[in-house]
C-alpha cells in the first residue's frame, strides 16, 4: 500500500499529539510530510527526532531561528511562515488542529492541498466557513469534523435531510463547576478552570468548557457545518460526556453516538474511515452497558452558565461570531494571566455586544479574509479597552 502523506497543523497541541500517537502505532503506512507549531521548542525538537517530518512550520520567529540552527545539518526543511512552503506539496490527510483564529488561513490553505481534512480548529469554521466551504467544494476535499459533537452529528445524519429531523441535542459535560456554589464563582482561578472532569484538552478549550462558551462556539460550528435549521439544536448537560450528540428523527427513531472520553476515538475513526480496531489504539473500559446505567441528562442552568444567553440570533448570525470568538480569545487569555476575574469573561462580552459600534461590525454578510481580520481586530481592541476600564483595580 502506498504510504499516506500526512500533515498535522498544531502538532504540539493536545489534538496534534493525540494524532501523532495514533500514527506512531502504524508508522509504516504514513509519511509525515509536514508538522506545524508555534512556540513549544522542546516538543518541536522531540517531534523532529522521533517522527522525522520532511517539513516543519514554526510560526514563532525566535523559536523558528533556534530550531533551524539546532537542525541545520539535517534534511528537514523548516519554515517560519505557511506562505513559504512549496506549492507542489500535497497531502492525503491534513489534521487541522491549531488553536484560535491563527488556524484560519492555514486551514484554508491546506484544504486546497489535501484529499481529506480532519478539522478540529473550530475557529476557522466559526469565522471563515463561507470561504472554507467553497474551497472544499471546488477541490472536492473530504471534510471530517473531529470535534466530538460534530463528528457524532456528521455520523448520525449522513443519510438524512433537514425534513427528516426534529431535534439535535449537543451535549455539554458542565465542566468542573457544575456543582460549585454560585457565590464562589468570582474566586475561580485559572488552574481550577483548566481542570476538566472528563477530557484532557488544551488550556483555552478547557476554560471555554468550564463556562459553556465552548458549547456556544460549537452551536455556531454546527450551524455552519450542517444544513439543518438552527432552531433544531439544543444544548443539554450530560455530566458523563459519553454521549456526544443525540438526533431525534421525525420517523419515531432517535439515535445517539456514544464513545469514551478520548479524542483518539474520533481522530482515529476519521483517519481510518471508521474501520479501526480501537483496542489497538487506546485502552477502552469496554463498559458500555455499565456506563449506560449511569448516564444522566439535565437542562442548562442559565444562572450558572449565563454565557448560554448569548446564543441569540443577532450574535450568532452574520459576522457576530467573529466578534464573539475574538473577544473571547482575549478574555480567556486575560483570565489566564489573572487580569480579570472569572465572571469578567461574561460581563465583558455583554459590554462588547452592547457597544455602539457592534452593529457596524456585525452586519457584514460575507466578509473576505481581510474583513474578517478587521472585524476580529475591532473586537480584540474593544475588549482590551473594556478590560482596562473595568478591571484596572483587579490586577
Ligand atoms: P492546544 O492549545 O493544546 O494546541 C494548540 C496548537 O496550536 C499547538 O500546536 C500550538 O503550538 C499551536 N498554536 C498556538 N498558537 C498558534 C499560532 N499563533 N500560530 C500557529 N500555531 C499556533 O489546543 P488543542 O489541541 O486543545 O485544540 C486545538 C483546536 O482543536 C482548537 O481549535 C480546539 O477548539 C479544537 N478542539 C480541541 C479538542 C481537544 O480535545 N483538545 C476537542 C475539540 C476541538 P505551540 O504548542 O508550539 O505553541
Ligand atoms: Mg467538542
GROMACS .gro file of C-alpha atoms in nm, residues 18-378:
model
  361
   18UNK     CA    1  -0.303   1.253   2.010
   19UNK     CA    2  -0.291   1.231   1.631
   20UNK     CA    3   0.083   1.159   1.630
   21UNK     CA    4   0.037   0.884   1.887
   22UNK     CA    5  -0.221   0.717   1.662
   23UNK     CA    6   0.012   0.744   1.361
   24UNK     CA    7   0.310   0.615   1.560
   25UNK     CA    8   0.132   0.283   1.604
   26UNK     CA    9   0.114   0.235   1.229
   27UNK     CA   10   0.420   0.427   1.112
   28UNK     CA   11   0.483   0.218   0.801
   29UNK     CA   12   0.154   0.332   0.649
   30UNK     CA   13   0.220   0.705   0.689
   31UNK     CA   14   0.466   0.956   0.557
   32UNK     CA   15   0.473   1.255   0.791
   33UNK     CA   16   0.524   1.527   0.534
   34UNK     CA   17   0.461   1.832   0.748
   35UNK     CA   18   0.414   1.936   1.107
   36UNK     CA   19   0.344   2.284   1.240
   37UNK     CA   20   0.369   2.450   1.580
   38UNK     CA   21   0.415   2.789   1.736
   39UNK     CA   22   0.644   2.810   2.037
   40UNK     CA   23   0.693   2.480   2.219
   41UNK     CA   24   1.067   2.440   2.149
   42UNK     CA   25   1.116   2.122   2.347
   43UNK     CA   26   0.822   1.938   2.191
   44UNK     CA   27   0.912   2.059   1.840
   45UNK     CA   28   1.266   1.915   1.880
   46UNK     CA   29   1.125   1.590   2.020
   47UNK     CA   30   0.889   1.553   1.728
   48UNK     CA   31   1.162   1.620   1.472
   49UNK     CA   32   1.380   1.349   1.626
   50UNK     CA   33   1.101   1.098   1.671
   51UNK     CA   34   0.887   1.146   1.359
   52UNK     CA   35   1.141   1.285   1.111
   53UNK     CA   36   0.890   1.507   0.927
   54UNK     CA   37   1.014   1.642   0.592
   55UNK     CA   38   0.884   1.992   0.669
   56UNK     CA   39   0.809   2.190   0.985
   57UNK     CA   40   0.638   2.529   1.003
   58UNK     CA   41   0.724   2.718   1.323
   59UNK     CA   42   0.536   3.047   1.344
   60UNK     CA   43   0.713   3.200   1.644
   61UNK     CA   44   1.020   3.369   1.494
   62UNK     CA   45   1.260   3.322   1.785
   63UNK     CA   46   1.173   2.955   1.822
   64UNK     CA   47   1.199   2.911   1.445
   65UNK     CA   48   1.554   3.053   1.446
   66UNK     CA   49   1.655   2.833   1.739
   67UNK     CA   50   1.516   2.512   1.589
   68UNK     CA   51   1.662   2.591   1.246
   69UNK     CA   52   2.009   2.625   1.391
   70UNK     CA   53   1.966   2.310   1.601
   71UNK     CA   54   1.880   2.101   1.293
   72UNK     CA   55   2.086   2.287   1.031
   73UNK     CA   56   2.268   1.978   0.910
   74UNK     CA   57   1.958   1.765   0.884
   75UNK     CA   58   1.736   1.703   0.581
   76UNK     CA   59   1.428   1.863   0.731
   77UNK     CA   60   1.302   2.193   0.582
   78UNK     CA   61   1.196   2.447   0.840
   79UNK     CA   62   0.977   2.748   0.760
   80UNK     CA   63   0.863   3.045   0.964
   81UNK     CA   64   0.552   3.104   0.759
   82UNK     CA   65   0.291   2.884   0.594
   83UNK     CA   66   0.316   3.106   0.285
   84UNK     CA   67   0.675   2.986   0.227
   85UNK     CA   68   0.603   2.616   0.186
   86UNK     CA   69   0.637   2.494  -0.175
   87UNK     CA   70   0.309   2.495  -0.366
   88UNK     CA   71   0.382   2.147  -0.501
   89UNK     CA   72   0.343   1.990  -0.156
   90UNK     CA   73   0.022   1.783  -0.148
   91UNK     CA   74  -0.124   1.562   0.124
   92UNK     CA   75  -0.362   1.271   0.159
   93UNK     CA   76  -0.469   1.376   0.508
   94UNK     CA   77  -0.436   1.705   0.697
   95UNK     CA   78  -0.528   1.733   1.062
   96UNK     CA   79  -0.611   2.099   1.125
   97UNK     CA   80  -0.556   2.149   1.499
   98UNK     CA   81  -0.413   2.495   1.557
   99UNK     CA   82  -0.592   2.681   1.836
  100UNK     CA   83  -0.767   3.011   1.768
  101UNK     CA   84  -0.812   3.238   1.466
  102UNK     CA   85  -0.444   3.167   1.384
  103UNK     CA   86  -0.576   2.841   1.234
  104UNK     CA   87  -0.798   3.012   0.978
  105UNK     CA   88  -0.556   3.075   0.693
  106UNK     CA   89  -0.353   2.753   0.728
  107UNK     CA   90  -0.677   2.552   0.734
  108UNK     CA   91  -0.796   2.726   0.417
  109UNK     CA   92  -0.454   2.678   0.252
  110UNK     CA   93  -0.440   2.306   0.336
  111UNK     CA   94  -0.797   2.245   0.221
  112UNK     CA   95  -0.662   2.313  -0.127
  113UNK     CA   96  -0.368   2.078  -0.081
  114UNK     CA   97  -0.529   1.776   0.085
  115UNK     CA   98  -0.760   1.498  -0.024
  116UNK     CA   99  -0.906   1.477   0.324
  117UNK     CA  100  -0.911   1.727   0.607
  118UNK     CA  101  -0.979   1.638   0.970
  119UNK     CA  102  -1.096   1.965   1.114
  120UNK     CA  103  -1.053   2.041   1.485
  121UNK     CA  104  -0.983   2.416   1.460
  122UNK     CA  105  -1.337   2.534   1.530
  123UNK     CA  106  -1.244   2.899   1.485
  124UNK     CA  107  -1.190   2.853   1.111
  125UNK     CA  108  -1.544   2.715   1.083
  126UNK     CA  109  -1.691   2.988   1.303
  127UNK     CA  110  -1.517   3.278   1.130
  128UNK     CA  111  -1.444   3.156   0.778
  129UNK     CA  112  -1.686   2.881   0.685
  130UNK     CA  113  -1.821   3.077   0.386
  131UNK     CA  114  -1.468   3.078   0.241
  132UNK     CA  115  -1.363   2.732   0.356
  133UNK     CA  116  -1.679   2.558   0.234
  134UNK     CA  117  -1.636   2.695  -0.120
  135UNK     CA  118  -1.276   2.577  -0.135
  136UNK     CA  119  -1.367   2.232  -0.007
  137UNK     CA  120  -1.638   2.201  -0.268
  138UNK     CA  121  -1.421   2.329  -0.551
  139UNK     CA  122  -1.130   2.098  -0.466
  140UNK     CA  123  -1.356   1.802  -0.377
  141UNK     CA  124  -1.179   1.778  -0.042
  142UNK     CA  125  -1.335   1.538   0.205
  143UNK     CA  126  -1.402   1.719   0.532
  144UNK     CA  127  -1.448   1.535   0.859
  145UNK     CA  128  -1.515   1.746   1.167
  146UNK     CA  129  -1.339   1.586   1.464
  147UNK     CA  130  -1.479   1.798   1.742
  148UNK     CA  131  -1.659   1.507   1.910
  149UNK     CA  132  -2.012   1.655   1.894
  150UNK     CA  133  -1.979   1.740   1.525
  151UNK     CA  134  -1.808   1.414   1.446
  152UNK     CA  135  -2.116   1.250   1.601
  153UNK     CA  136  -2.375   1.467   1.427
  154UNK     CA  137  -2.196   1.402   1.098
  155UNK     CA  138  -2.208   1.026   1.154
  156UNK     CA  139  -2.570   1.024   1.271
  157UNK     CA  140  -2.721   1.241   1.000
  158UNK     CA  141  -2.527   1.135   0.693
  159UNK     CA  142  -2.819   0.987   0.504
  160UNK     CA  143  -3.082   1.236   0.618
  161UNK     CA  144  -3.202   1.582   0.527
  162UNK     CA  145  -3.346   1.863   0.737
  163UNK     CA  146  -3.702   1.744   0.674
  164UNK     CA  147  -3.624   1.409   0.844
  165UNK     CA  148  -3.501   1.569   1.164
  166UNK     CA  149  -3.695   1.701   1.461
  167UNK     CA  150  -3.422   1.789   1.707
  168UNK     CA  151  -3.048   1.767   1.763
  169UNK     CA  152  -2.902   1.772   2.112
  170UNK     CA  153  -2.543   1.879   2.162
  171UNK     CA  154  -2.421   1.751   2.496
  172UNK     CA  155  -2.213   1.950   2.746
  173UNK     CA  156  -2.040   1.799   3.046
  174UNK     CA  157  -2.100   2.112   3.256
  175UNK     CA  158  -1.727   2.126   3.330
  176UNK     CA  159  -1.559   2.147   3.670
  177UNK     CA  160  -1.810   2.395   3.819
  178UNK     CA  161  -2.137   2.213   3.756
  179UNK     CA  162  -2.196   2.174   4.130
  180UNK     CA  163  -1.983   2.458   4.269
  181UNK     CA  164  -2.175   2.712   4.484
  182UNK     CA  165  -2.253   3.018   4.272
  183UNK     CA  166  -2.138   3.263   4.540
  184UNK     CA  167  -1.780   3.145   4.499
  185UNK     CA  168  -1.765   3.185   4.120
  186UNK     CA  169  -1.570   3.507   4.139
  187UNK     CA  170  -1.291   3.330   4.328
  188UNK     CA  171  -1.232   3.078   4.049
  189UNK     CA  172  -0.865   3.065   3.949
  190UNK     CA  173  -0.731   2.966   3.605
  191UNK     CA  174  -0.589   2.634   3.725
  192UNK     CA  175  -0.928   2.522   3.855
  193UNK     CA  176  -1.100   2.626   3.530
  194UNK     CA  177  -0.847   2.425   3.327
  195UNK     CA  178  -0.922   2.102   3.512
  196UNK     CA  179  -1.188   1.940   3.301
  197UNK     CA  180  -1.354   1.646   3.479
  198UNK     CA  181  -1.367   1.417   3.173
  199UNK     CA  182  -1.141   1.539   2.895
  200UNK     CA  183  -0.773   1.618   2.872
  201UNK     CA  184  -0.752   1.919   2.640
  202UNK     CA  185  -0.562   2.243   2.574
  203UNK     CA  186  -0.599   2.536   2.818
  204UNK     CA  187  -0.820   2.758   2.600
  205UNK     CA  188  -1.085   2.496   2.522
  206UNK     CA  189  -1.081   2.374   2.885
  207UNK     CA  190  -1.167   2.723   3.010
  208UNK     CA  191  -1.430   2.757   2.738
  209UNK     CA  192  -1.578   2.428   2.860
  210UNK     CA  193  -1.597   2.546   3.219
  211UNK     CA  194  -1.841   2.830   3.141
  212UNK     CA  195  -2.009   2.666   2.838
  213UNK     CA  196  -1.861   2.914   2.591
  214UNK     CA  197  -1.732   2.604   2.416
  215UNK     CA  198  -2.094   2.498   2.356
  216UNK     CA  199  -2.186   2.835   2.210
  217UNK     CA  200  -1.890   2.806   1.975
  218UNK     CA  201  -1.998   2.450   1.896
  219UNK     CA  202  -2.352   2.562   1.827
  220UNK     CA  203  -2.221   2.810   1.570
  221UNK     CA  204  -1.991   2.539   1.436
  222UNK     CA  205  -2.293   2.310   1.386
  223UNK     CA  206  -2.497   2.588   1.221
  224UNK     CA  207  -2.215   2.636   0.972
  225UNK     CA  208  -2.121   2.274   0.906
  226UNK     CA  209  -2.464   2.121   0.863
  227UNK     CA  210  -2.762   2.242   0.664
  228UNK     CA  211  -3.020   2.183   0.938
  229UNK     CA  212  -3.247   2.456   1.066
  230UNK     CA  213  -3.059   2.623   1.357
  231UNK     CA  214  -3.369   2.616   1.578
  232UNK     CA  215  -3.344   2.237   1.593
  233UNK     CA  216  -3.032   2.243   1.810
  234UNK     CA  217  -3.039   2.236   2.188
  235UNK     CA  218  -2.759   2.219   2.442
  236UNK     CA  219  -2.812   1.966   2.718
  237UNK     CA  220  -2.596   1.888   3.021
  238UNK     CA  221  -2.466   1.532   3.031
  239UNK     CA  222  -2.202   1.514   3.306
  240UNK     CA  223  -2.051   1.182   3.193
  241UNK     CA  224  -1.956   1.306   2.841
  242UNK     CA  225  -2.017   0.963   2.693
  243UNK     CA  226  -2.288   1.062   2.450
  244UNK     CA  227  -2.180   1.344   2.223
  245UNK     CA  228  -2.491   1.414   2.020
  246UNK     CA  229  -2.849   1.286   2.002
  247UNK     CA  230  -3.065   1.315   1.692
  248UNK     CA  231  -3.443   1.284   1.719
  249UNK     CA  232  -3.590   1.188   1.382
  250UNK     CA  233  -3.943   1.256   1.269
  251UNK     CA  234  -3.989   0.884   1.194
  252UNK     CA  235  -4.006   0.800   1.565
  253UNK     CA  236  -3.644   0.683   1.589
  254UNK     CA  237  -3.373   0.854   1.787
  255UNK     CA  238  -3.002   0.788   1.761
  256UNK     CA  239  -2.706   0.887   1.966
  257UNK     CA  240  -2.335   0.838   1.937
  258UNK     CA  241  -2.156   0.700   2.238
  259UNK     CA  242  -1.785   0.680   2.283
  260UNK     CA  243  -1.549   0.706   2.574
  261UNK     CA  244  -1.386   1.039   2.654
  262UNK     CA  245  -1.075   1.009   2.446
  263UNK     CA  246  -1.026   1.226   2.138
  264UNK     CA  247  -0.827   0.942   1.982
  265UNK     CA  248  -1.162   0.777   1.906
  266UNK     CA  249  -1.299   1.042   1.667
  267UNK     CA  250  -0.949   1.115   1.530
  268UNK     CA  251  -0.864   0.753   1.451
  269UNK     CA  252  -1.210   0.681   1.310
  270UNK     CA  253  -1.172   0.983   1.083
  271UNK     CA  254  -0.824   0.873   0.972
  272UNK     CA  255  -0.933   0.514   0.905
  273UNK     CA  256  -1.286   0.580   0.774
  274UNK     CA  257  -1.444   0.410   1.077
  275UNK     CA  258  -1.256   0.084   1.010
  276UNK     CA  259  -1.028   0.072   1.307
  277UNK     CA  260  -0.974  -0.165   1.599
  278UNK     CA  261  -0.980   0.088   1.882
  279UNK     CA  262  -0.837  -0.163   2.132
  280UNK     CA  263  -0.511  -0.142   1.937
  281UNK     CA  264  -0.503   0.233   1.994
  282UNK     CA  265  -0.637   0.303   2.343
  283UNK     CA  266  -0.732   0.112   2.650
  284UNK     CA  267  -1.109   0.135   2.648
  285UNK     CA  268  -1.304   0.046   2.958
  286UNK     CA  269  -1.535  -0.174   2.748
  287UNK     CA  270  -1.803  -0.065   2.991
  288UNK     CA  271  -2.078   0.035   2.750
  289UNK     CA  272  -2.366  -0.138   2.929
  290UNK     CA  273  -2.242  -0.047   3.276
  291UNK     CA  274  -2.189   0.315   3.172
  292UNK     CA  275  -2.534   0.339   3.014
  293UNK     CA  276  -2.689   0.269   3.355
  294UNK     CA  277  -2.527   0.581   3.497
  295UNK     CA  278  -2.594   0.821   3.215
  296UNK     CA  279  -2.775   1.140   3.321
  297UNK     CA  280  -2.906   1.449   3.146
  298UNK     CA  281  -3.017   1.784   3.285
  299UNK     CA  282  -3.119   2.119   3.147
  300UNK     CA  283  -2.870   2.405   3.138
  301UNK     CA  284  -2.900   2.635   3.440
  302UNK     CA  285  -2.876   2.987   3.298
  303UNK     CA  286  -2.774   3.136   3.631
  304UNK     CA  287  -2.475   2.907   3.650
  305UNK     CA  288  -2.391   2.939   3.283
  306UNK     CA  289  -2.512   3.288   3.179
  307UNK     CA  290  -2.300   3.265   2.864
  308UNK     CA  291  -2.573   3.048   2.707
  309UNK     CA  292  -2.797   3.357   2.699
  310UNK     CA  293  -2.565   3.487   2.427
  311UNK     CA  294  -2.698   3.218   2.193
  312UNK     CA  295  -2.919   3.475   2.023
  313UNK     CA  296  -2.977   3.515   1.654
  314UNK     CA  297  -2.818   3.861   1.642
  315UNK     CA  298  -2.494   3.739   1.795
  316UNK     CA  299  -2.473   3.409   1.611
  317UNK     CA  300  -2.552   3.522   1.259
  318UNK     CA  301  -2.356   3.719   1.001
  319UNK     CA  302  -2.022   3.830   1.143
  320UNK     CA  303  -2.135   3.831   1.508
  321UNK     CA  304  -1.948   3.503   1.573
  322UNK     CA  305  -1.618   3.662   1.459
  323UNK     CA  306  -1.665   3.922   1.733
  324UNK     CA  307  -1.770   3.663   1.990
  325UNK     CA  308  -1.470   3.446   1.911
  326UNK     CA  309  -1.213   3.728   1.910
  327UNK     CA  310  -1.341   3.887   2.232
  328UNK     CA  311  -1.345   3.551   2.399
  329UNK     CA  312  -0.987   3.473   2.293
  330UNK     CA  313  -0.873   3.798   2.457
  331UNK     CA  314  -1.084   3.733   2.767
  332UNK     CA  315  -0.960   3.379   2.819
  333UNK     CA  316  -0.602   3.498   2.778
  334UNK     CA  317  -0.663   3.783   3.026
  335UNK     CA  318  -0.822   3.544   3.274
  336UNK     CA  319  -0.526   3.303   3.245
  337UNK     CA  320  -0.294   3.598   3.317
  338UNK     CA  321  -0.504   3.696   3.621
  339UNK     CA  322  -0.601   4.030   3.467
  340UNK     CA  323  -0.975   3.973   3.503
  341UNK     CA  324  -1.191   3.764   3.737
  342UNK     CA  325  -1.374   3.456   3.607
  343UNK     CA  326  -1.708   3.637   3.586
  344UNK     CA  327  -1.534   3.913   3.390
  345UNK     CA  328  -1.548   3.694   3.081
  346UNK     CA  329  -1.928   3.709   3.056
  347UNK     CA  330  -1.954   4.067   3.186
  348UNK     CA  331  -1.710   4.195   2.923
  349UNK     CA  332  -1.872   4.000   2.639
  350UNK     CA  333  -2.203   4.163   2.724
  351UNK     CA  334  -2.038   4.505   2.711
  352UNK     CA  335  -1.879   4.432   2.372
  353UNK     CA  336  -2.217   4.328   2.232
  354UNK     CA  337  -2.380   4.642   2.367
  355UNK     CA  338  -2.112   4.870   2.225
  356UNK     CA  339  -2.249   5.127   1.984
  357UNK     CA  340  -2.009   5.009   1.713
  358UNK     CA  341  -2.115   4.644   1.744
  359UNK     CA  342  -2.374   4.668   1.467
  360UNK     CA  343  -2.126   4.835   1.237
  361UNK     CA  344  -1.903   4.529   1.253
  362UNK     CA  345  -2.163   4.256   1.297
  363UNK     CA  346  -2.370   4.333   0.989
  364UNK     CA  347  -2.144   4.234   0.704
  365UNK     CA  348  -2.283   3.930   0.534
  366UNK     CA  349  -1.985   3.759   0.374
  367UNK     CA  350  -1.659   3.918   0.481
  368UNK     CA  351  -1.343   3.823   0.290
  369UNK     CA  352  -1.026   3.734   0.481
  370UNK     CA  353  -0.915   4.098   0.522
  371UNK     CA  354  -1.258   4.196   0.650
  372UNK     CA  355  -1.259   3.903   0.892
  373UNK     CA  356  -0.933   4.035   1.039
  374UNK     CA  357  -1.075   4.389   1.053
  375UNK     CA  358  -1.377   4.269   1.250
  376UNK     CA  359  -1.158   4.042   1.463
  377UNK     CA  360  -0.924   4.334   1.535
  378UNK     CA  361  -1.204   4.568   1.632
   0.00000   0.00000   0.00000
